[in-house]
Amino acid sequence: MSSNKPVDMHAVQVFVAVAEEGSMSGAAARMGISQSGVSQIVRQLEDELGVVLVNRTTRPLALTPFGIALRNRGAILSEEIANLKAQVVEAGRGIKPDLRVGLVDSFAATCGSVFTKRLLGKVSQLSIRTGLSPQQGEALLRRDLDLIVTSDALMDANDVVRYRLFSETYLVITPRDMHKSVRTVDDIRALANALPIVRFNRKSQVGMQIERYLRRIEVRMPNRLELDNADALTSMVAEGIGWAVTSPMCLLQGAAYAGQVATHVVDKLGLERSLYLVARRDEYSAFFEDACDTAREVIETSFLPRLKALGRDIEQLIIVGDRNSHE
């Protein structure tokens, strides 16, 4: 390779994708180019560097020592390039960014359409991905997403900024024909002895949080039924299968069945969750502030009125974050 010829950074980014995905096909899907294109780019990069980067005789694909060195340094350079793009867009202010947003399922189902509609006027291209909070957090940290709404505040992550949208206290739901009220922790223990519990997926942030709480109050029940989403969980309770611990937003997610369950606000329950807007620090800073205002407006003008329409004063379990809720 000529000492005066710069390395093609796009080729480096393609190679890093190959290294991280473990295959040419995986890198092709990630980079949006053909598999033959990926293979050609990697060979050209090897020719320019004068080294072999990939051992093509093994399955799965393996890196040579030269490839490992380039992957390690190239990943850092790729991240710096991504930061550079964000900083340039930020400096221009008038240029609307392409944005990849992750929404936790409960927010996506209850507020996602309104939030998306308002974001569309602020960006040139918008990609929305929904799923569980742990998945969204991982995607943000590996730069697959730019902004997430999540119940996982990523407190252990460096270089992220978060804004608390709201906090909500959990409640208990039971079949509508069960007339006994559930007002205390002792009532929950009695309920656990009378009816089976319907659980959230224990790999979800909500599911893990509820399980920890039930263990803390010494409510231990067999795992007979576990569900991935809140509308299915509410429908199971409405059918009389059991009872559940849920949140106001999750109850609204199952609004079609909410009128068919009894709701119980437990005194001094001590169980709540917060939803956050999270992004990487110093990327699209002005847009992040705008997104915080947009999300807060959606909570106040769309989410809370629909929650109030369910009746039973459930909206009183919500505390909206103030303008200085950055953490």
mmCIF file of N, CA and C in Angstrom, residues 78-155:
data_model
loop_
_atom_site.group_PDB
_atom_site.id
_atom_site.type_symbol
_atom_site.label_atom_id
_atom_site.label_comp_id
_atom_site.label_asym_id
_atom_site.label_seq_id
_atom_site.Cartn_x
_atom_site.Cartn_y
_atom_site.Cartn_z
ATOM 1 N N SER A 78 -14.909 4.113 13.696
ATOM 2 C CA SER A 78 -16.288 4.118 13.200
ATOM 3 C C SER A 78 -17.200 4.894 14.147
ATOM 4 N N GLU A 79 -16.974 4.723 15.440
ATOM 5 C CA GLU A 79 -17.774 5.457 16.421
ATOM 6 C C GLU A 79 -17.495 6.949 16.340
ATOM 7 N N GLU A 80 -16.228 7.303 16.134
ATOM 8 C CA GLU A 80 -15.882 8.722 16.005
ATOM 9 C C GLU A 80 -16.515 9.331 14.761
ATOM 10 N N ILE A 81 -16.593 8.553 13.696
ATOM 11 C CA ILE A 81 -17.238 9.038 12.475
ATOM 12 C C ILE A 81 -18.721 9.260 12.721
ATOM 13 N N ALA A 82 -19.352 8.337 13.455
ATOM 14 C CA ALA A 82 -20.773 8.498 13.783
ATOM 15 C C ALA A 82 -20.989 9.753 14.613
ATOM 16 N N ASN A 83 -20.087 10.004 15.566
ATOM 17 C CA ASN A 83 -20.174 11.221 16.369
ATOM 18 C C ASN A 83 -19.998 12.458 15.512
ATOM 19 N N LEU A 84 -19.066 12.371 14.539
ATOM 20 C CA LEU A 84 -18.808 13.500 13.664
ATOM 21 C C LEU A 84 -20.055 13.878 12.881
ATOM 22 N N LYS A 85 -20.757 12.872 12.369
ATOM 23 C CA LYS A 85 -21.988 13.135 11.619
ATOM 24 C C LYS A 85 -23.002 13.861 12.487
ATOM 25 N N ALA A 86 -23.173 13.366 13.715
ATOM 26 C CA ALA A 86 -24.138 13.990 14.615
ATOM 27 C C ALA A 86 -23.743 15.429 14.931
ATOM 28 N N GLN A 87 -22.442 15.659 15.143
ATOM 29 C CA GLN A 87 -21.967 17.001 15.478
ATOM 30 C C GLN A 87 -22.146 17.970 14.315
ATOM 31 N N VAL A 88 -21.930 17.470 13.093
ATOM 32 C CA VAL A 88 -22.121 18.325 11.916
ATOM 33 C C VAL A 88 -23.585 18.709 11.768
ATOM 34 N N VAL A 89 -24.455 17.714 11.931
ATOM 35 C CA VAL A 89 -25.892 17.991 11.846
ATOM 36 C C VAL A 89 -26.300 18.983 12.923
ATOM 37 N N GLU A 90 -25.761 18.775 14.128
ATOM 38 C CA GLU A 90 -26.092 19.664 15.238
ATOM 39 C C GLU A 90 -25.639 21.086 14.950
ATOM 40 N N ALA A 91 -24.443 21.229 14.351
ATOM 41 C CA ALA A 91 -23.926 22.562 14.051
ATOM 42 C C ALA A 91 -24.779 23.266 13.005
ATOM 43 N N GLY A 92 -25.289 22.476 12.057
ATOM 44 C CA GLY A 92 -26.105 23.070 11.013
ATOM 45 C C GLY A 92 -27.465 23.519 11.503
ATOM 46 N N ARG A 93 -27.983 22.875 12.529
ATOM 47 C CA ARG A 93 -29.282 23.201 13.131
ATOM 48 C C ARG A 93 -30.436 23.120 12.135
ATOM 49 N N GLY A 94 -30.247 23.658 10.961
ATOM 50 C CA GLY A 94 -31.332 23.656 9.989
ATOM 51 C C GLY A 94 -31.497 22.313 9.297
ATOM 52 N N ILE A 95 -30.521 21.409 9.443
ATOM 53 C CA ILE A 95 -30.590 20.096 8.800
ATOM 54 C C ILE A 95 -31.293 19.134 9.732
ATOM 55 N N LYS A 96 -32.315 18.503 9.259
ATOM 56 C CA LYS A 96 -33.055 17.556 10.076
ATOM 57 C C LYS A 96 -32.379 16.185 10.017
ATOM 58 N N PRO A 97 -32.124 15.559 11.171
ATOM 59 C CA PRO A 97 -31.391 14.288 11.159
ATOM 60 C C PRO A 97 -32.253 13.111 10.736
ATOM 61 N N ASP A 98 -31.582 12.040 10.278
ATOM 62 C CA ASP A 98 -32.219 10.732 10.175
ATOM 63 C C ASP A 98 -32.178 10.145 11.578
ATOM 64 N N LEU A 99 -33.270 9.611 12.043
ATOM 65 C CA LEU A 99 -33.347 9.197 13.437
ATOM 66 C C LEU A 99 -33.878 7.775 13.550
ATOM 67 N N ARG A 100 -33.223 6.979 14.401
ATOM 68 C CA ARG A 100 -33.661 5.618 14.702
ATOM 69 C C ARG A 100 -34.102 5.582 16.158
ATOM 70 N N VAL A 101 -35.388 5.311 16.367
ATOM 71 C CA VAL A 101 -35.987 5.420 17.704
ATOM 72 C C VAL A 101 -36.479 4.062 18.166
ATOM 73 N N GLY A 102 -36.196 3.723 19.419
ATOM 74 C CA GLY A 102 -36.714 2.509 20.031
ATOM 75 C C GLY A 102 -37.760 2.854 21.072
ATOM 76 N N LEU A 103 -38.884 2.166 21.049
ATOM 77 C CA LEU A 103 -39.968 2.421 22.005
ATOM 78 C C LEU A 103 -40.289 1.140 22.754
ATOM 79 N N VAL A 104 -40.316 1.216 24.079
ATOM 80 C CA VAL A 104 -40.771 0.076 24.860
ATOM 81 C C VAL A 104 -42.227 -0.201 24.483
ATOM 82 N N ASP A 105 -42.638 -1.466 24.523
ATOM 83 C CA ASP A 105 -43.932 -1.880 23.980
ATOM 84 C C ASP A 105 -45.109 -1.094 24.540
ATOM 85 N N SER A 106 -45.141 -0.880 25.857
ATOM 86 C CA SER A 106 -46.299 -0.207 26.457
ATOM 87 C C SER A 106 -46.425 1.225 25.967
ATOM 88 N N PHE A 107 -45.307 1.924 25.802
ATOM 89 C CA PHE A 107 -45.343 3.293 25.275
ATOM 90 C C PHE A 107 -45.727 3.281 23.803
ATOM 91 N N ALA A 108 -45.170 2.327 23.056
ATOM 92 C CA ALA A 108 -45.479 2.243 21.624
ATOM 93 C C ALA A 108 -46.966 2.028 21.396
ATOM 94 N N ALA A 109 -47.579 1.169 22.236
ATOM 95 C CA ALA A 109 -48.991 0.838 22.045
ATOM 96 C C ALA A 109 -49.919 1.955 22.468
ATOM 97 N N THR A 110 -49.509 2.772 23.446
ATOM 98 C CA THR A 110 -50.406 3.797 23.989
ATOM 99 C C THR A 110 -50.114 5.202 23.470
ATOM 100 N N CYS A 111 -48.841 5.498 23.219
ATOM 101 C CA CYS A 111 -48.441 6.856 22.827
ATOM 102 C C CYS A 111 -47.632 6.891 21.536
ATOM 103 N N GLY A 112 -47.278 5.709 21.016
ATOM 104 C CA GLY A 112 -46.342 5.645 19.897
ATOM 105 C C GLY A 112 -46.798 6.369 18.652
ATOM 106 N N SER A 113 -48.054 6.227 18.267
ATOM 107 C CA SER A 113 -48.523 6.840 17.020
ATOM 108 C C SER A 113 -48.511 8.362 17.116
ATOM 109 N N VAL A 114 -48.938 8.910 18.257
ATOM 110 C CA VAL A 114 -48.957 10.369 18.425
ATOM 111 C C VAL A 114 -47.528 10.912 18.488
ATOM 112 N N PHE A 115 -46.667 10.227 19.240
ATOM 113 C CA PHE A 115 -45.268 10.637 19.361
ATOM 114 C C PHE A 115 -44.579 10.598 18.005
ATOM 115 N N THR A 116 -44.809 9.524 17.240
ATOM 116 C CA THR A 116 -44.199 9.379 15.917
ATOM 117 C C THR A 116 -44.678 10.474 14.963
ATOM 118 N N LYS A 117 -45.965 10.743 14.980
ATOM 119 C CA LYS A 117 -46.526 11.770 14.100
ATOM 120 C C LYS A 117 -45.860 13.124 14.337
ATOM 121 N N ARG A 118 -45.608 13.439 15.603
ATOM 122 C CA ARG A 118 -45.000 14.738 15.914
ATOM 123 C C ARG A 118 -43.506 14.753 15.591
ATOM 124 N N LEU A 119 -42.856 13.598 15.719
ATOM 125 C CA LEU A 119 -41.435 13.546 15.361
ATOM 126 C C LEU A 119 -41.225 13.649 13.857
ATOM 127 N N LEU A 120 -42.169 13.129 13.087
ATOM 128 C CA LEU A 120 -42.003 13.108 11.633
ATOM 129 C C LEU A 120 -41.797 14.497 11.052
ATOM 130 N N GLY A 121 -42.369 15.509 11.682
ATOM 131 C CA GLY A 121 -42.189 16.868 11.194
ATOM 132 C C GLY A 121 -40.847 17.469 11.536
ATOM 133 N N LYS A 122 -40.032 16.736 12.297
ATOM 134 C CA LYS A 122 -38.756 17.281 12.762
ATOM 135 C C LYS A 122 -37.548 16.567 12.178
ATOM 136 N N VAL A 123 -37.766 15.471 11.429
ATOM 137 C CA VAL A 123 -36.651 14.680 10.916
ATOM 138 C C VAL A 123 -36.840 14.423 9.422
ATOM 139 N N SER A 124 -35.745 14.087 8.753
ATOM 140 C CA SER A 124 -35.836 13.769 7.335
ATOM 141 C C SER A 124 -36.247 12.320 7.115
ATOM 142 N N GLN A 125 -35.874 11.441 8.048
ATOM 143 C CA GLN A 125 -36.251 10.030 7.953
ATOM 144 C C GLN A 125 -36.342 9.467 9.364
ATOM 145 N N LEU A 126 -37.358 8.636 9.607
ATOM 146 C CA LEU A 126 -37.592 8.110 10.942
ATOM 147 C C LEU A 126 -37.782 6.605 10.878
ATOM 148 N N SER A 127 -37.048 5.903 11.728
ATOM 149 C CA SER A 127 -37.196 4.453 11.853
ATOM 150 C C SER A 127 -37.597 4.143 13.289
ATOM 151 N N ILE A 128 -38.686 3.391 13.468
ATOM 152 C CA ILE A 128 -39.189 3.060 14.800
ATOM 153 C C ILE A 128 -39.049 1.563 15.038
ATOM 154 N N ARG A 129 -38.493 1.205 16.183
ATOM 155 C CA ARG A 129 -38.378 -0.195 16.576
ATOM 156 C C ARG A 129 -39.003 -0.358 17.959
ATOM 157 N N THR A 130 -39.840 -1.370 18.138
ATOM 158 C CA THR A 130 -40.469 -1.609 19.434
ATOM 159 C C THR A 130 -39.932 -2.900 20.035
ATOM 160 N N GLY A 131 -40.081 -3.025 21.357
ATOM 161 C CA GLY A 131 -39.600 -4.228 22.014
ATOM 162 C C GLY A 131 -39.456 -4.026 23.505
ATOM 163 N N LEU A 132 -38.796 -4.968 24.177
ATOM 164 C CA LEU A 132 -38.590 -4.892 25.614
ATOM 165 C C LEU A 132 -37.486 -3.899 25.939
ATOM 166 N N SER A 133 -37.549 -3.302 27.128
ATOM 167 C CA SER A 133 -36.574 -2.278 27.520
ATOM 168 C C SER A 133 -35.126 -2.751 27.466
ATOM 169 N N PRO A 134 -34.787 -3.953 27.982
ATOM 170 C CA PRO A 134 -33.381 -4.377 27.905
ATOM 171 C C PRO A 134 -32.862 -4.427 26.470
ATOM 172 N N GLN A 135 -33.706 -4.861 25.530
ATOM 173 C CA GLN A 135 -33.295 -4.919 24.124
ATOM 174 C C GLN A 135 -33.054 -3.515 23.572
ATOM 175 N N GLN A 136 -33.908 -2.572 23.944
ATOM 176 C CA GLN A 136 -33.760 -1.196 23.458
ATOM 177 C C GLN A 136 -32.460 -0.584 23.994
ATOM 178 N N GLY A 137 -32.180 -0.818 25.274
ATOM 179 C CA GLY A 137 -30.958 -0.276 25.860
ATOM 180 C C GLY A 137 -29.709 -0.823 25.201
ATOM 181 N N GLU A 138 -29.690 -2.120 24.945
ATOM 182 C CA GLU A 138 -28.541 -2.734 24.277
ATOM 183 C C GLU A 138 -28.360 -2.153 22.876
ATOM 184 N N ALA A 139 -29.469 -1.948 22.168
ATOM 185 C CA ALA A 139 -29.395 -1.406 20.807
ATOM 186 C C ALA A 139 -28.875 0.024 20.809
ATOM 187 N N LEU A 140 -29.245 0.810 21.817
ATOM 188 C CA LEU A 140 -28.731 2.185 21.914
ATOM 189 C C LEU A 140 -27.228 2.172 22.147
ATOM 190 N N LEU A 141 -26.776 1.326 23.050
ATOM 191 C CA LEU A 141 -25.358 1.307 23.405
ATOM 192 C C LEU A 141 -24.486 0.791 22.271
ATOM 193 N N ARG A 142 -25.023 -0.094 21.423
ATOM 194 C CA ARG A 142 -24.209 -0.565 20.294
ATOM 195 C C ARG A 142 -24.465 0.257 19.026
ATOM 196 N N ARG A 143 -25.172 1.386 19.210
ATOM 197 C CA ARG A 143 -25.367 2.386 18.157
ATOM 198 C C ARG A 143 -26.326 1.926 17.067
ATOM 199 N N ASP A 144 -27.182 0.974 17.361
ATOM 200 C CA ASP A 144 -28.213 0.585 16.406
ATOM 201 C C ASP A 144 -29.438 1.496 16.511
ATOM 202 N N LEU A 145 -29.574 2.201 17.631
ATOM 203 C CA LEU A 145 -30.641 3.175 17.834
ATOM 204 C C LEU A 145 -30.028 4.483 18.319
ATOM 205 N N ASP A 146 -30.724 5.589 18.055
ATOM 206 C CA ASP A 146 -30.233 6.911 18.460
ATOM 207 C C ASP A 146 -30.946 7.453 19.692
ATOM 208 N N LEU A 147 -32.174 7.014 19.896
ATOM 209 C CA LEU A 147 -33.013 7.554 20.962
ATOM 210 C C LEU A 147 -33.970 6.446 21.394
ATOM 211 N N ILE A 148 -34.178 6.285 22.702
ATOM 212 C CA ILE A 148 -35.105 5.253 23.150
ATOM 213 C C ILE A 148 -36.022 5.792 24.239
ATOM 214 N N VAL A 149 -37.244 5.256 24.271
ATOM 215 C CA VAL A 149 -38.148 5.440 25.401
ATOM 216 C C VAL A 149 -38.176 4.102 26.115
ATOM 217 N N THR A 150 -37.780 4.093 27.383
ATOM 218 C CA THR A 150 -37.502 2.846 28.065
ATOM 219 C C THR A 150 -37.787 2.956 29.554
ATOM 220 N N SER A 151 -38.043 1.811 30.186
ATOM 221 C CA SER A 151 -38.146 1.787 31.643
ATOM 222 C C SER A 151 -36.798 1.463 32.289
ATOM 223 N N ASP A 152 -35.804 1.177 31.467
ATOM 224 C CA ASP A 152 -34.447 0.916 31.947
ATOM 225 C C ASP A 152 -33.632 2.193 31.802
ATOM 226 N N ALA A 153 -33.302 2.834 32.907
ATOM 227 C CA ALA A 153 -32.611 4.127 32.869
ATOM 228 C C ALA A 153 -31.145 4.018 32.473
ATOM 229 N N LEU A 154 -30.615 2.796 32.309
ATOM 230 C CA LEU A 154 -29.206 2.576 31.930
ATOM 231 C C LEU A 154 -28.261 3.316 32.881
ATOM 232 N N MET A 155 -28.520 3.159 34.178
ATOM 233 C CA MET A 155 -27.737 3.880 35.181
ATOM 234 C C MET A 155 -26.266 3.477 35.182
#
